[in-house]
Amino acid sequence: MSDSTVALAPISAGEAQALRFYVSGEYHPENGTLLGFWLYLMSDSLVFASLFASYGVLGHNYAGGPSGAELFQLPLVAINTSLLLLSSITYGFVVIAMGRNRRGATLAWLAVTGLLGAGFVGIELHEFAHLIEEGNGPQRSAFLSSFFTLVGTHGLPVTFGIVWLLTLMMQVAKRGLIAANRRRLMCLSMFWHFLDVIWIGVFTFVYLMGVLP
């Protein structure tokens, strides 16, 4: 029985340098960030779905305390809703200005959006403070616990969105509308419009239905 041998051709230094099984430079897959952000928003949707379901179960357990019809100030809530919906429109102008490569207009519309968002959060905090001052805090009843949890969980991401917006304004002012900043602005756009859609559900399910007899 004879042994068989396989001769391997020698590889030159240049060929060895050319053989790579990894990316040596920076690599970012096209639309990878947006896809990942969509997945994040889907997980966020599950959180809010759970909170809406909890409110649906607990929303009529008043424990002898006041109901939504006695507590909610619809004119104030309508103003708050208008501020948030207007901020969604102004962010649309942000995207338009970014598409036209107009940095100044992009920054201006971002500022308007941030102010409208801050107004929304301010009115929401005023509503919470007024309820707690009158003894209608989250510990008063299951209805108020679920109300504060749902509405507060929406208000917190809006606050984070404003901080994110201010950070992007500084980045755009410093570095311009580069590809990375455009990608970040699009992610914030998705996040902001998502919060608007959630608030429409809160306004309808909690406030409008809450004042019904």
PDB file of C-alpha atoms in Angstrom:
ATOM      1  CA  MET A   1       0.000   0.000   0.000  1.00  0.00           C
ATOM      2  CA  SER A   2       1.566   3.257  -1.108  1.00  0.00           C
ATOM      3  CA  ASP A   3       1.262   6.546   0.721  1.00  0.00           C
ATOM      4  CA  SER A   4      -0.164   9.433  -1.252  1.00  0.00           C
ATOM      5  CA  THR A   5       0.958  12.971  -0.564  1.00  0.00           C
ATOM      6  CA  VAL A   6      -0.587  16.294  -1.529  1.00  0.00           C
ATOM      7  CA  ALA A   7       1.754  19.100  -2.356  1.00  0.00           C
ATOM      8  CA  LEU A   8       0.600  22.561  -1.320  1.00  0.00           C
ATOM      9  CA  ALA A   9       1.739  25.411  -3.464  1.00  0.00           C
ATOM     10  CA  PRO A  10       3.542  28.082  -1.480  1.00  0.00           C
ATOM     11  CA  ILE A  11       1.554  31.312  -0.923  1.00  0.00           C
ATOM     12  CA  SER A  12       3.376  34.554  -1.413  1.00  0.00           C
ATOM     13  CA  ALA A  13       3.244  37.345   1.155  1.00  0.00           C
ATOM     14  CA  GLY A  14       1.109  39.471  -1.147  1.00  0.00           C
ATOM     15  CA  GLU A  15      -1.468  36.699  -1.626  1.00  0.00           C
ATOM     16  CA  ALA A  16      -1.597  36.055   2.115  1.00  0.00           C
ATOM     17  CA  GLN A  17      -2.240  39.759   2.694  1.00  0.00           C
ATOM     18  CA  ALA A  18      -5.084  39.666   0.174  1.00  0.00           C
ATOM     19  CA  LEU A  19      -6.847  36.740   1.885  1.00  0.00           C
ATOM     20  CA  ARG A  20      -9.186  38.349   4.404  1.00  0.00           C
ATOM     21  CA  PHE A  21     -12.202  36.845   6.099  1.00  0.00           C
ATOM     22  CA  TYR A  22     -13.308  39.988   7.940  1.00  0.00           C
ATOM     23  CA  VAL A  23     -14.028  43.639   7.200  1.00  0.00           C
ATOM     24  CA  SER A  24     -11.041  45.695   8.234  1.00  0.00           C
ATOM     25  CA  GLY A  25     -12.727  49.097   7.994  1.00  0.00           C
ATOM     26  CA  GLU A  26     -15.937  50.574   9.373  1.00  0.00           C
ATOM     27  CA  TYR A  27     -19.050  48.895   8.006  1.00  0.00           C
ATOM     28  CA  HIS A  28     -22.692  49.884   8.404  1.00  0.00           C
ATOM     29  CA  PRO A  29     -25.348  47.866   6.525  1.00  0.00           C
ATOM     30  CA  GLU A  30     -27.769  49.944   4.531  1.00  0.00           C
ATOM     31  CA  ASN A  31     -31.020  50.604   6.467  1.00  0.00           C
ATOM     32  CA  GLY A  32     -29.772  48.386   9.309  1.00  0.00           C
ATOM     33  CA  THR A  33     -30.390  51.067  11.926  1.00  0.00           C
ATOM     34  CA  LEU A  34     -33.914  51.776  10.692  1.00  0.00           C
ATOM     35  CA  LEU A  35     -34.788  48.078  10.755  1.00  0.00           C
ATOM     36  CA  GLY A  36     -33.458  47.749  14.285  1.00  0.00           C
ATOM     37  CA  PHE A  37     -35.428  50.808  15.352  1.00  0.00           C
ATOM     38  CA  TRP A  38     -38.623  49.361  13.868  1.00  0.00           C
ATOM     39  CA  LEU A  39     -38.050  46.266  16.013  1.00  0.00           C
ATOM     40  CA  TYR A  40     -37.634  48.493  19.069  1.00  0.00           C
ATOM     41  CA  LEU A  41     -40.903  50.290  18.316  1.00  0.00           C
ATOM     42  CA  MET A  42     -42.663  46.942  17.989  1.00  0.00           C
ATOM     43  CA  SER A  43     -41.459  45.972  21.468  1.00  0.00           C
ATOM     44  CA  ASP A  44     -42.603  49.373  22.754  1.00  0.00           C
ATOM     45  CA  SER A  45     -46.025  48.680  21.246  1.00  0.00           C
ATOM     46  CA  LEU A  46     -46.274  45.527  23.346  1.00  0.00           C
ATOM     47  CA  VAL A  47     -45.551  47.544  26.494  1.00  0.00           C
ATOM     48  CA  PHE A  48     -48.303  50.037  25.727  1.00  0.00           C
ATOM     49  CA  ALA A  49     -50.698  47.254  24.731  1.00  0.00           C
ATOM     50  CA  SER A  50     -50.199  45.749  28.198  1.00  0.00           C
ATOM     51  CA  LEU A  51     -50.800  49.118  29.853  1.00  0.00           C
ATOM     52  CA  PHE A  52     -53.968  49.717  27.822  1.00  0.00           C
ATOM     53  CA  ALA A  53     -55.199  46.246  28.780  1.00  0.00           C
ATOM     54  CA  SER A  54     -54.475  46.938  32.465  1.00  0.00           C
ATOM     55  CA  TYR A  55     -56.343  50.218  32.286  1.00  0.00           C
ATOM     56  CA  GLY A  56     -59.287  48.470  30.598  1.00  0.00           C
ATOM     57  CA  VAL A  57     -59.498  46.065  33.534  1.00  0.00           C
ATOM     58  CA  LEU A  58     -58.868  48.564  36.352  1.00  0.00           C
ATOM     59  CA  GLY A  59     -60.314  51.728  34.853  1.00  0.00           C
ATOM     60  CA  HIS A  60     -63.667  51.414  36.639  1.00  0.00           C
ATOM     61  CA  ASN A  61     -62.365  50.386  40.059  1.00  0.00           C
ATOM     62  CA  TYR A  62     -62.801  53.716  41.843  1.00  0.00           C
ATOM     63  CA  ALA A  63     -62.717  52.380  45.455  1.00  0.00           C
ATOM     64  CA  GLY A  64     -65.266  54.988  46.447  1.00  0.00           C
ATOM     65  CA  GLY A  65     -63.147  57.749  44.928  1.00  0.00           C
ATOM     66  CA  PRO A  66     -63.728  60.080  41.979  1.00  0.00           C
ATOM     67  CA  SER A  67     -64.152  58.854  38.424  1.00  0.00           C
ATOM     68  CA  GLY A  68     -62.646  60.238  35.251  1.00  0.00           C
ATOM     69  CA  ALA A  69     -65.777  62.270  34.576  1.00  0.00           C
ATOM     70  CA  GLU A  70     -65.160  64.126  37.851  1.00  0.00           C
ATOM     71  CA  LEU A  71     -61.417  64.611  37.383  1.00  0.00           C
ATOM     72  CA  PHE A  72     -60.574  65.115  33.722  1.00  0.00           C
ATOM     73  CA  GLN A  73     -60.467  68.637  32.298  1.00  0.00           C
ATOM     74  CA  LEU A  74     -61.152  67.985  28.636  1.00  0.00           C
ATOM     75  CA  PRO A  75     -60.415  71.542  27.367  1.00  0.00           C
ATOM     76  CA  LEU A  76     -56.923  71.367  28.891  1.00  0.00           C
ATOM     77  CA  VAL A  77     -56.368  67.858  27.552  1.00  0.00           C
ATOM     78  CA  ALA A  78     -57.543  68.994  24.102  1.00  0.00           C
ATOM     79  CA  ILE A  79     -54.947  71.784  24.142  1.00  0.00           C
ATOM     80  CA  ASN A  80     -52.297  69.272  25.181  1.00  0.00           C
ATOM     81  CA  THR A  81     -53.317  66.925  22.372  1.00  0.00           C
ATOM     82  CA  SER A  82     -53.159  69.765  19.856  1.00  0.00           C
ATOM     83  CA  LEU A  83     -49.608  70.608  20.926  1.00  0.00           C
ATOM     84  CA  LEU A  84     -48.411  67.054  20.384  1.00  0.00           C
ATOM     85  CA  LEU A  85     -50.173  66.635  17.042  1.00  0.00           C
ATOM     86  CA  LEU A  86     -48.780  69.972  15.846  1.00  0.00           C
ATOM     87  CA  SER A  87     -45.310  68.815  16.851  1.00  0.00           C
ATOM     88  CA  SER A  88     -45.776  65.818  14.571  1.00  0.00           C
ATOM     89  CA  ILE A  89     -46.554  68.183  11.679  1.00  0.00           C
ATOM     90  CA  THR A  90     -43.548  70.382  12.425  1.00  0.00           C
ATOM     91  CA  TYR A  91     -41.305  67.326  12.500  1.00  0.00           C
ATOM     92  CA  GLY A  92     -42.576  66.579   9.030  1.00  0.00           C
ATOM     93  CA  PHE A  93     -41.136  69.943   8.022  1.00  0.00           C
ATOM     94  CA  VAL A  94     -37.853  68.851   9.615  1.00  0.00           C
ATOM     95  CA  VAL A  95     -37.711  65.889   7.231  1.00  0.00           C
ATOM     96  CA  ILE A  96     -38.610  68.094   4.250  1.00  0.00           C
ATOM     97  CA  ALA A  97     -35.883  70.619   5.125  1.00  0.00           C
ATOM     98  CA  MET A  98     -33.387  67.803   5.621  1.00  0.00           C
ATOM     99  CA  GLY A  99     -34.272  66.389   2.197  1.00  0.00           C
ATOM    100  CA  ARG A 100     -33.510  69.785   0.672  1.00  0.00           C
ATOM    101  CA  ASN A 101     -30.199  69.907   2.553  1.00  0.00           C
ATOM    102  CA  ARG A 102     -31.159  73.107   4.399  1.00  0.00           C
ATOM    103  CA  ARG A 103     -29.430  72.968   7.747  1.00  0.00           C
ATOM    104  CA  GLY A 104     -30.832  76.243   9.083  1.00  0.00           C
ATOM    105  CA  ALA A 105     -34.438  75.314   8.333  1.00  0.00           C
ATOM    106  CA  THR A 106     -33.884  71.848   9.808  1.00  0.00           C
ATOM    107  CA  LEU A 107     -32.627  73.360  13.057  1.00  0.00           C
ATOM    108  CA  ALA A 108     -35.482  75.878  13.162  1.00  0.00           C
ATOM    109  CA  TRP A 109     -38.193  73.238  12.757  1.00  0.00           C
ATOM    110  CA  LEU A 110     -36.466  71.017  15.306  1.00  0.00           C
ATOM    111  CA  ALA A 111     -36.603  73.910  17.780  1.00  0.00           C
ATOM    112  CA  VAL A 112     -40.320  74.446  17.136  1.00  0.00           C
ATOM    113  CA  THR A 113     -40.964  70.722  17.571  1.00  0.00           C
ATOM    114  CA  GLY A 114     -39.034  70.691  20.833  1.00  0.00           C
ATOM    115  CA  LEU A 115     -40.986  73.671  22.187  1.00  0.00           C
ATOM    116  CA  LEU A 116     -44.317  72.045  21.361  1.00  0.00           C
ATOM    117  CA  GLY A 117     -43.168  68.818  23.002  1.00  0.00           C
ATOM    118  CA  ALA A 118     -42.023  70.716  26.091  1.00  0.00           C
ATOM    119  CA  GLY A 119     -45.422  72.414  26.264  1.00  0.00           C
ATOM    120  CA  PHE A 120     -47.096  69.000  26.148  1.00  0.00           C
ATOM    121  CA  VAL A 121     -44.956  67.638  28.985  1.00  0.00           C
ATOM    122  CA  GLY A 122     -45.488  70.822  31.022  1.00  0.00           C
ATOM    123  CA  ILE A 123     -49.280  70.584  30.818  1.00  0.00           C
ATOM    124  CA  GLU A 124     -49.153  66.886  31.685  1.00  0.00           C
ATOM    125  CA  LEU A 125     -47.036  67.589  34.765  1.00  0.00           C
ATOM    126  CA  HIS A 126     -49.466  70.344  35.745  1.00  0.00           C
ATOM    127  CA  GLU A 127     -52.361  67.880  35.493  1.00  0.00           C
ATOM    128  CA  PHE A 128     -50.528  65.322  37.625  1.00  0.00           C
ATOM    129  CA  ALA A 129     -49.595  67.922  40.252  1.00  0.00           C
ATOM    130  CA  HIS A 130     -53.192  69.175  40.433  1.00  0.00           C
ATOM    131  CA  LEU A 131     -54.576  65.661  40.916  1.00  0.00           C
ATOM    132  CA  ILE A 132     -52.036  64.795  43.621  1.00  0.00           C
ATOM    133  CA  GLU A 133     -52.619  68.112  45.393  1.00  0.00           C
ATOM    134  CA  GLU A 134     -56.329  67.286  45.663  1.00  0.00           C
ATOM    135  CA  GLY A 135     -55.566  63.876  47.156  1.00  0.00           C
ATOM    136  CA  ASN A 136     -56.147  61.954  43.934  1.00  0.00           C
ATOM    137  CA  GLY A 137     -52.733  60.401  43.548  1.00  0.00           C
ATOM    138  CA  PRO A 138     -51.978  56.940  42.169  1.00  0.00           C
ATOM    139  CA  GLN A 139     -52.503  55.323  45.594  1.00  0.00           C
ATOM    140  CA  ARG A 140     -56.130  56.545  45.787  1.00  0.00           C
ATOM    141  CA  SER A 141     -57.675  53.784  43.663  1.00  0.00           C
ATOM    142  CA  ALA A 142     -56.878  51.158  41.045  1.00  0.00           C
ATOM    143  CA  PHE A 143     -58.347  53.521  38.441  1.00  0.00           C
ATOM    144  CA  LEU A 144     -55.894  56.283  39.335  1.00  0.00           C
ATOM    145  CA  SER A 145     -52.974  53.844  39.603  1.00  0.00           C
ATOM    146  CA  SER A 146     -53.566  52.590  36.064  1.00  0.00           C
ATOM    147  CA  PHE A 147     -54.188  56.148  34.824  1.00  0.00           C
ATOM    148  CA  PHE A 148     -50.919  57.526  36.214  1.00  0.00           C
ATOM    149  CA  THR A 149     -49.006  54.494  34.944  1.00  0.00           C
ATOM    150  CA  LEU A 150     -50.349  54.661  31.398  1.00  0.00           C
ATOM    151  CA  VAL A 151     -50.187  58.429  30.920  1.00  0.00           C
ATOM    152  CA  GLY A 152     -46.870  58.737  32.763  1.00  0.00           C
ATOM    153  CA  THR A 153     -45.301  55.944  30.714  1.00  0.00           C
ATOM    154  CA  HIS A 154     -46.212  57.920  27.606  1.00  0.00           C
ATOM    155  CA  GLY A 155     -44.927  61.213  28.969  1.00  0.00           C
ATOM    156  CA  LEU A 156     -41.539  59.791  29.927  1.00  0.00           C
ATOM    157  CA  PRO A 157     -40.538  58.830  26.330  1.00  0.00           C
ATOM    158  CA  VAL A 158     -41.702  62.251  25.141  1.00  0.00           C
ATOM    159  CA  THR A 159     -39.257  63.770  27.636  1.00  0.00           C
ATOM    160  CA  PHE A 160     -36.499  61.463  26.402  1.00  0.00           C
ATOM    161  CA  GLY A 161     -37.423  62.432  22.835  1.00  0.00           C
ATOM    162  CA  ILE A 162     -36.927  66.112  23.652  1.00  0.00           C
ATOM    163  CA  VAL A 163     -33.476  65.380  25.094  1.00  0.00           C
ATOM    164  CA  TRP A 164     -32.658  63.341  21.986  1.00  0.00           C
ATOM    165  CA  LEU A 165     -33.895  66.208  19.801  1.00  0.00           C
ATOM    166  CA  LEU A 166     -31.684  68.742  21.580  1.00  0.00           C
ATOM    167  CA  THR A 167     -28.698  66.428  21.194  1.00  0.00           C
ATOM    168  CA  LEU A 168     -29.345  66.101  17.470  1.00  0.00           C
ATOM    169  CA  MET A 169     -29.669  69.864  17.139  1.00  0.00           C
ATOM    170  CA  MET A 170     -26.156  70.237  18.549  1.00  0.00           C
ATOM    171  CA  GLN A 171     -24.830  67.542  16.239  1.00  0.00           C
ATOM    172  CA  VAL A 172     -26.457  69.053  13.141  1.00  0.00           C
ATOM    173  CA  ALA A 173     -25.229  72.526  14.072  1.00  0.00           C
ATOM    174  CA  LYS A 174     -21.688  71.212  14.517  1.00  0.00           C
ATOM    175  CA  ARG A 175     -21.356  68.589  11.769  1.00  0.00           C
ATOM    176  CA  GLY A 176     -24.143  69.447   9.334  1.00  0.00           C
ATOM    177  CA  LEU A 177     -26.544  67.077   7.597  1.00  0.00           C
ATOM    178  CA  ILE A 178     -24.106  64.223   7.177  1.00  0.00           C
ATOM    179  CA  ALA A 179     -25.339  60.685   6.534  1.00  0.00           C
ATOM    180  CA  ALA A 180     -25.133  59.690  10.197  1.00  0.00           C
ATOM    181  CA  ASN A 181     -27.190  62.700  11.325  1.00  0.00           C
ATOM    182  CA  ARG A 182     -29.784  62.077   8.618  1.00  0.00           C
ATOM    183  CA  ARG A 183     -30.143  58.504   9.833  1.00  0.00           C
ATOM    184  CA  ARG A 184     -30.562  59.684  13.422  1.00  0.00           C
ATOM    185  CA  LEU A 185     -33.129  62.287  12.423  1.00  0.00           C
ATOM    186  CA  MET A 186     -35.154  59.611  10.623  1.00  0.00           C
ATOM    187  CA  CYS A 187     -35.063  57.379  13.703  1.00  0.00           C
ATOM    188  CA  LEU A 188     -36.270  60.262  15.868  1.00  0.00           C
ATOM    189  CA  SER A 189     -39.013  60.937  13.327  1.00  0.00           C
ATOM    190  CA  MET A 190     -40.270  57.355  13.650  1.00  0.00           C
ATOM    191  CA  PHE A 191     -40.095  57.599  17.442  1.00  0.00           C
ATOM    192  CA  TRP A 192     -41.937  60.934  17.594  1.00  0.00           C
ATOM    193  CA  HIS A 193     -44.755  59.896  15.267  1.00  0.00           C
ATOM    194  CA  PHE A 194     -45.107  56.622  17.181  1.00  0.00           C
ATOM    195  CA  LEU A 195     -45.666  58.563  20.424  1.00  0.00           C
ATOM    196  CA  ASP A 196     -48.287  60.696  18.669  1.00  0.00           C
ATOM    197  CA  VAL A 197     -50.191  57.596  17.583  1.00  0.00           C
ATOM    198  CA  ILE A 198     -50.053  56.199  21.126  1.00  0.00           C
ATOM    199  CA  TRP A 199     -51.350  59.484  22.522  1.00  0.00           C
ATOM    200  CA  ILE A 200     -54.358  59.408  20.195  1.00  0.00           C
ATOM    201  CA  GLY A 201     -55.197  56.059  21.785  1.00  0.00           C
ATOM    202  CA  VAL A 202     -54.702  57.510  25.277  1.00  0.00           C
ATOM    203  CA  PHE A 203     -56.832  60.554  24.506  1.00  0.00           C
ATOM    204  CA  THR A 204     -59.655  58.435  23.091  1.00  0.00           C
ATOM    205  CA  PHE A 205     -59.579  55.449  25.439  1.00  0.00           C
ATOM    206  CA  VAL A 206     -58.746  57.241  28.691  1.00  0.00           C
ATOM    207  CA  TYR A 207     -60.052  60.776  28.452  1.00  0.00           C
ATOM    208  CA  LEU A 208     -62.949  60.764  25.992  1.00  0.00           C
ATOM    209  CA  MET A 209     -64.365  57.444  27.168  1.00  0.00           C
ATOM    210  CA  GLY A 210     -63.549  58.372  30.752  1.00  0.00           C
ATOM    211  CA  VAL A 211     -65.951  61.312  30.815  1.00  0.00           C
ATOM    212  CA  LEU A 212     -68.860  59.248  29.525  1.00  0.00           C
ATOM    213  CA  PRO A 213     -71.528  58.584  32.167  1.00  0.00           C
TER     214      PRO A 213
END
